[in-house]
CSV table of C-alpha atoms in Angstrom, one decimal:
chain,number,residue,atom,x,y,z
F,1,UNK,CA,0.0,0.0,0.0
F,2,UNK,CA,1.2,3.5,-0.9
F,3,UNK,CA,1.3,6.1,1.8
F,4,UNK,CA,-1.0,9.2,1.6
F,5,UNK,CA,2.0,11.4,0.6
F,6,UNK,CA,2.8,9.2,-2.4
F,7,UNK,CA,-0.9,9.2,-3.5
F,8,UNK,CA,-1.0,13.0,-3.3
F,9,UNK,CA,2.2,13.3,-5.3
F,10,UNK,CA,0.7,10.9,-8.0
F,11,UNK,CA,-2.5,12.9,-8.2
F,12,UNK,CA,-0.7,16.2,-8.4
F,13,UNK,CA,1.7,14.9,-11.1
F,14,UNK,CA,-1.3,13.6,-13.1
F,15,UNK,CA,-3.1,17.0,-12.7
F,16,UNK,CA,-0.1,19.0,-14.0
F,17,UNK,CA,0.4,16.6,-16.9
F,18,UNK,CA,-3.3,17.1,-18.0
F,19,UNK,CA,-3.1,20.8,-17.5
F,20,UNK,CA,0.1,21.1,-19.5
F,21,UNK,CA,-1.4,19.0,-22.4
F,22,UNK,CA,-4.6,21.0,-22.3
F,23,UNK,CA,-2.7,24.3,-22.5
F,24,UNK,CA,-0.7,23.1,-25.5
F,25,UNK,CA,-3.9,21.9,-27.2
F,26,UNK,CA,-5.5,25.4,-26.7
F,27,UNK,CA,-2.5,27.2,-28.0
F,28,UNK,CA,-2.3,25.1,-31.1
F,29,UNK,CA,-6.0,25.1,-31.8
F,30,UNK,CA,-6.0,28.7,-32.9
F,31,UNK,CA,-3.9,27.8,-36.0
F,32,UNK,CA,-6.9,26.4,-37.8
F,33,UNK,CA,-9.0,29.6,-37.1
F,34,UNK,CA,-8.8,31.9,-40.1
F,35,UNK,CA,-7.4,35.5,-39.6
F,36,UNK,CA,-8.1,38.0,-42.4
F,37,UNK,CA,-7.6,41.5,-40.9
F,38,UNK,CA,-8.2,44.6,-43.0
F,39,UNK,CA,-7.6,48.3,-42.5
F,40,UNK,CA,-7.7,51.7,-44.2
F,41,UNK,CA,-5.4,54.4,-43.1
F,42,UNK,CA,-5.3,57.9,-44.5
F,43,UNK,CA,-3.4,61.1,-43.6
F,44,UNK,CA,-5.6,64.1,-42.8
F,45,UNK,CA,-3.1,66.8,-41.7
F,46,UNK,CA,0.5,67.1,-40.5
F,47,UNK,CA,2.1,70.1,-38.7
F,48,UNK,CA,5.7,70.5,-37.8
F,49,UNK,CA,6.6,73.1,-35.2
F,50,UNK,CA,9.6,73.9,-33.0
F,51,UNK,CA,10.0,74.2,-29.3
F,52,UNK,CA,12.7,76.4,-27.8
F,53,UNK,CA,13.7,76.2,-24.2
F,54,UNK,CA,10.1,75.8,-23.0
F,55,UNK,CA,9.8,76.2,-19.2
F,56,UNK,CA,7.4,77.6,-16.6
F,57,UNK,CA,7.7,78.9,-13.1
F,58,UNK,CA,4.2,77.9,-11.8
F,59,UNK,CA,5.5,74.7,-10.2
F,60,UNK,CA,5.1,73.6,-6.6
F,61,UNK,CA,8.8,73.1,-6.3
F,62,UNK,CA,9.8,76.3,-8.1
F,63,UNK,CA,10.8,76.7,-11.8
F,64,UNK,CA,10.8,73.6,-13.8
F,65,UNK,CA,10.5,72.3,-17.3
F,66,UNK,CA,7.3,71.2,-19.0
F,67,UNK,CA,6.2,67.6,-18.7
F,68,UNK,CA,4.2,67.2,-21.9
F,69,UNK,CA,3.0,63.8,-23.2
F,70,UNK,CA,4.7,62.8,-26.4
F,71,UNK,CA,7.7,65.2,-25.8
F,72,UNK,CA,10.5,63.0,-24.4
F,73,UNK,CA,13.4,65.4,-23.8
F,74,UNK,CA,11.4,68.1,-22.1
F,75,UNK,CA,14.3,68.8,-19.8
F,76,UNK,CA,16.7,69.7,-22.6
F,77,UNK,CA,17.1,73.4,-23.7
F,78,UNK,CA,18.0,72.2,-27.2
F,79,UNK,CA,15.7,73.3,-30.0
F,80,UNK,CA,13.5,70.4,-31.2
F,81,UNK,CA,11.0,69.9,-34.0
F,82,UNK,CA,7.8,68.0,-33.3
F,83,UNK,CA,5.2,66.6,-35.7
F,84,UNK,CA,1.5,66.7,-35.0
F,85,UNK,CA,-0.2,64.2,-37.3
F,86,UNK,CA,-4.0,63.7,-37.8
F,87,UNK,CA,-5.3,60.6,-39.5
F,88,UNK,CA,-8.3,58.5,-40.4
F,89,UNK,CA,-8.4,54.9,-39.4
F,90,UNK,CA,-11.0,52.3,-40.2
F,91,UNK,CA,-10.0,48.7,-39.3
F,92,UNK,CA,-11.7,45.3,-39.0
F,93,UNK,CA,-9.6,43.2,-36.6
F,94,UNK,CA,-12.4,40.9,-35.5
F,95,UNK,CA,-10.8,37.8,-37.0
F,96,UNK,CA,-7.9,38.3,-34.6
F,97,UNK,CA,-10.2,37.5,-31.7
F,98,UNK,CA,-10.9,33.9,-30.8
F,99,UNK,CA,-11.5,31.8,-27.7
F,100,UNK,CA,-7.8,32.1,-26.7
F,101,UNK,CA,-7.5,35.9,-27.2
F,102,UNK,CA,-7.1,37.9,-24.0
F,103,UNK,CA,-6.6,41.3,-25.5
F,104,UNK,CA,-5.2,43.1,-28.5
F,105,UNK,CA,-2.7,45.9,-28.5
F,106,UNK,CA,-3.0,48.2,-31.6
F,107,UNK,CA,-0.9,51.1,-32.7
F,108,UNK,CA,-0.3,53.5,-35.5
F,109,UNK,CA,3.3,54.4,-36.3
F,110,UNK,CA,4.9,56.9,-38.6
F,111,UNK,CA,7.8,55.4,-40.6
F,112,UNK,CA,10.4,57.5,-42.3
F,113,UNK,CA,14.0,57.0,-43.7
F,114,UNK,CA,16.8,57.5,-41.2
F,115,UNK,CA,19.3,60.3,-41.9
F,116,UNK,CA,22.1,57.6,-42.2
F,117,UNK,CA,21.4,55.5,-45.3
F,118,UNK,CA,23.0,52.4,-43.7
F,119,UNK,CA,20.5,52.4,-40.8
F,120,UNK,CA,17.0,50.9,-40.9
F,121,UNK,CA,14.0,53.3,-41.2
F,122,UNK,CA,12.9,55.2,-38.1
F,123,UNK,CA,9.5,54.6,-36.5
F,124,UNK,CA,7.5,56.6,-34.0
F,125,UNK,CA,4.1,55.7,-32.5
F,126,UNK,CA,1.5,58.4,-32.7
F,127,UNK,CA,-1.5,56.5,-31.4
F,128,UNK,CA,-2.2,53.2,-29.6
F,129,UNK,CA,-5.0,51.4,-27.8
F,130,UNK,CA,-5.8,48.1,-25.9
F,131,UNK,CA,-8.9,46.2,-27.0
F,132,UNK,CA,-10.0,43.6,-24.5
F,133,UNK,CA,-11.9,40.5,-25.5
F,134,UNK,CA,-15.4,39.7,-24.3
F,135,UNK,CA,-13.9,37.1,-21.8
F,136,UNK,CA,-11.6,39.8,-20.5
F,137,UNK,CA,-14.4,42.4,-20.1
F,138,UNK,CA,-16.8,39.9,-18.5
F,139,UNK,CA,-14.9,37.1,-16.9
F,140,UNK,CA,-16.8,34.0,-15.9
F,141,UNK,CA,-15.5,32.6,-12.7
F,142,UNK,CA,-17.0,30.9,-9.7
F,143,UNK,CA,-16.7,34.1,-7.8
F,144,UNK,CA,-18.6,36.1,-10.4
F,145,UNK,CA,-21.3,33.4,-10.5
F,146,UNK,CA,-21.6,33.5,-6.7
F,147,UNK,CA,-21.9,37.3,-6.8
F,148,UNK,CA,-24.5,37.1,-9.5
F,149,UNK,CA,-26.6,34.6,-7.5
F,150,UNK,CA,-26.3,36.4,-4.1
F,151,UNK,CA,-26.8,40.0,-5.3
F,152,UNK,CA,-30.4,41.0,-5.1
F,153,UNK,CA,-31.9,42.7,-8.2
F,154,UNK,CA,-34.3,45.6,-8.0
F,155,UNK,CA,-37.2,45.5,-10.5
F,156,UNK,CA,-37.2,48.4,-12.9
F,157,UNK,CA,-40.4,50.3,-13.3
F,158,UNK,CA,-39.4,51.8,-16.6
F,159,UNK,CA,-38.1,49.9,-19.6
F,160,UNK,CA,-35.1,52.0,-20.8
F,161,UNK,CA,-33.9,51.6,-24.3
F,162,UNK,CA,-30.1,51.1,-24.4
F,163,UNK,CA,-28.1,54.0,-25.8
F,164,UNK,CA,-26.3,53.8,-29.1
F,165,UNK,CA,-22.9,53.6,-27.3
F,166,UNK,CA,-24.0,50.6,-25.2
F,167,UNK,CA,-25.4,48.9,-28.3
F,168,UNK,CA,-22.0,49.5,-30.1
F,169,UNK,CA,-20.1,48.0,-27.2
F,170,UNK,CA,-22.1,44.8,-27.4
F,171,UNK,CA,-20.9,44.1,-30.9
F,172,UNK,CA,-17.8,42.0,-31.7
F,173,UNK,CA,-14.5,43.5,-30.5
F,174,UNK,CA,-11.9,44.6,-33.0
F,175,UNK,CA,-13.7,47.3,-35.0
F,176,UNK,CA,-11.9,50.6,-35.0
F,177,UNK,CA,-13.3,53.8,-36.6
F,178,UNK,CA,-11.3,57.1,-36.2
F,179,UNK,CA,-12.1,60.1,-38.3
F,180,UNK,CA,-9.7,63.1,-38.3
F,181,UNK,CA,-8.3,61.8,-35.1
F,182,UNK,CA,-5.7,63.8,-33.1
F,183,UNK,CA,-2.6,61.8,-32.1
F,184,UNK,CA,-2.0,60.6,-28.6
F,185,UNK,CA,1.7,61.3,-29.0
F,186,UNK,CA,3.5,64.2,-30.7
F,187,UNK,CA,6.7,62.7,-32.2
F,188,UNK,CA,10.2,64.0,-32.7
F,189,UNK,CA,13.5,62.5,-34.1
F,190,UNK,CA,16.7,61.9,-32.2
F,191,UNK,CA,18.4,64.5,-34.3
F,192,UNK,CA,15.8,67.1,-33.4
F,193,UNK,CA,14.8,67.7,-37.0
F,194,UNK,CA,11.6,66.5,-38.7
F,195,UNK,CA,10.8,69.3,-41.2
F,196,UNK,CA,11.0,68.5,-44.9
F,197,UNK,CA,11.4,64.7,-44.2
F,198,UNK,CA,10.3,62.8,-47.3
F,199,UNK,CA,8.9,59.3,-47.9
F,200,UNK,CA,6.9,59.2,-44.6
F,201,UNK,CA,4.1,56.6,-44.2
F,202,UNK,CA,1.6,55.7,-41.5
F,203,UNK,CA,1.3,52.0,-40.7
F,204,UNK,CA,-1.0,50.1,-38.3
F,205,UNK,CA,0.4,47.3,-36.2
F,206,UNK,CA,-0.8,45.0,-33.5
F,207,UNK,CA,0.2,42.4,-30.9
F,208,UNK,CA,-2.2,39.6,-30.0
F,209,UNK,CA,-1.9,38.6,-26.3
F,210,UNK,CA,-3.5,35.1,-25.8
F,211,UNK,CA,-4.6,33.4,-22.5
F,212,UNK,CA,-2.2,30.6,-23.3
F,213,UNK,CA,0.5,30.4,-25.9
F,214,UNK,CA,3.0,32.7,-27.7
F,215,UNK,CA,2.4,36.4,-28.6
F,216,UNK,CA,1.8,37.0,-32.3
F,217,UNK,CA,2.6,40.2,-34.1
F,218,UNK,CA,1.7,42.1,-37.2
F,219,UNK,CA,1.5,40.2,-40.5
F,220,UNK,CA,1.9,42.4,-43.6
F,221,UNK,CA,-0.2,41.9,-46.7
F,222,UNK,CA,2.4,39.9,-48.6
F,223,UNK,CA,2.9,37.4,-45.8
F,224,UNK,CA,0.7,34.4,-44.8
F,225,UNK,CA,1.0,31.4,-42.6
F,226,UNK,CA,-1.4,28.4,-42.5
F,227,UNK,CA,-4.9,30.0,-42.5
F,228,UNK,CA,-3.6,33.3,-41.3
F,229,UNK,CA,-3.4,36.1,-43.9
F,230,UNK,CA,-1.5,39.4,-43.7
F,231,UNK,CA,-3.4,42.6,-43.2
F,232,UNK,CA,-5.2,44.0,-46.3
F,233,UNK,CA,-4.3,47.7,-46.5
F,234,UNK,CA,-3.0,49.1,-43.2
F,235,UNK,CA,-0.6,51.7,-44.7
F,236,UNK,CA,-1.2,55.3,-45.9
F,237,UNK,CA,0.1,56.9,-49.0
F,238,UNK,CA,3.6,58.3,-48.9
F,239,UNK,CA,3.8,61.9,-47.8
F,240,UNK,CA,6.4,64.6,-46.9
F,241,UNK,CA,6.7,66.6,-43.7
F,242,UNK,CA,6.2,70.3,-44.4
F,243,UNK,CA,9.2,72.6,-44.1
F,244,UNK,CA,9.4,75.2,-41.3
F,245,UNK,CA,8.4,78.7,-42.3
F,246,UNK,CA,8.7,81.9,-40.3
F,247,UNK,CA,5.2,82.4,-38.7
F,248,UNK,CA,3.8,79.9,-41.2
F,249,UNK,CA,0.7,77.8,-40.9
F,250,UNK,CA,2.7,74.7,-40.2
F,251,UNK,CA,4.9,76.1,-37.4
F,252,UNK,CA,4.3,76.6,-33.8
F,253,UNK,CA,7.1,78.4,-31.8
F,254,UNK,CA,7.0,78.1,-28.0
F,255,UNK,CA,9.7,79.8,-26.0
F,256,UNK,CA,10.1,81.7,-22.8
F,257,UNK,CA,7.4,81.2,-20.2
F,258,UNK,CA,4.0,79.6,-20.7
F,259,UNK,CA,2.8,76.1,-21.5
F,260,UNK,CA,2.7,74.9,-25.1
F,261,UNK,CA,-0.3,73.2,-26.6
F,262,UNK,CA,-0.5,69.6,-25.5
F,263,UNK,CA,-1.5,66.9,-27.9
F,264,UNK,CA,-5.1,66.1,-27.3
F,265,UNK,CA,-5.9,62.4,-26.9
F,266,UNK,CA,-8.2,61.0,-29.5
F,267,UNK,CA,-11.7,59.9,-28.7
F,268,UNK,CA,-11.8,56.7,-30.8
F,269,UNK,CA,-14.7,54.4,-31.4
F,270,UNK,CA,-12.9,51.2,-30.5
F,271,UNK,CA,-14.9,48.1,-30.0
């Protein structure tokens, strides 16, 4: 007869083996699910402006430099050029969601050639978002079931019609619709110069984060694997950054005291 400790070890070993095999089966099962994402990305407006030694004195600890989202080297007095890019984005990423998808991280990046020809192109993210799956938004666990059964519900006297926003949330996740959207991040280059940069494109990218398994990244249109297809579209037309002009339309000069305009965060319709 085996002792109780040996029996517990055998049961635990069998449990971990079954759990490991189940996790591998779940991770491999998504390969047979088709993925056919599509997107349309267009440039609406681009402005390049310069920031010169921007600082303010209305700080609790005395004079200090501005902490502005999207402007990394705010503590440097060096002149830097920043780009403010508006865009339209319509994407259908619903096929990236399956029963093993936890959430989807989506971003829009501006790609332009590096100033050194031997180096790869530079990229800077101007917008991003995290789209949660339905199982992530409304997890089903024994604790949520117990809370649902034990929480008393009050009868509603009036039947309210759900709003359009709530109706939109109930649809499948992965639909993105942005029109003339402001960027979440104003971008700059390590050299401090962006004006008159040519061959700039906007590209959409994503990272699928599963419950079990490996992370998967963006697949371009020319690539495919098994039943997964690369994104159809997802890149804007090539455009050029406008040159700086003295008191021009595409220039914003901020120096001395006062707080420069902050990049407003977009209000996307992301489902």
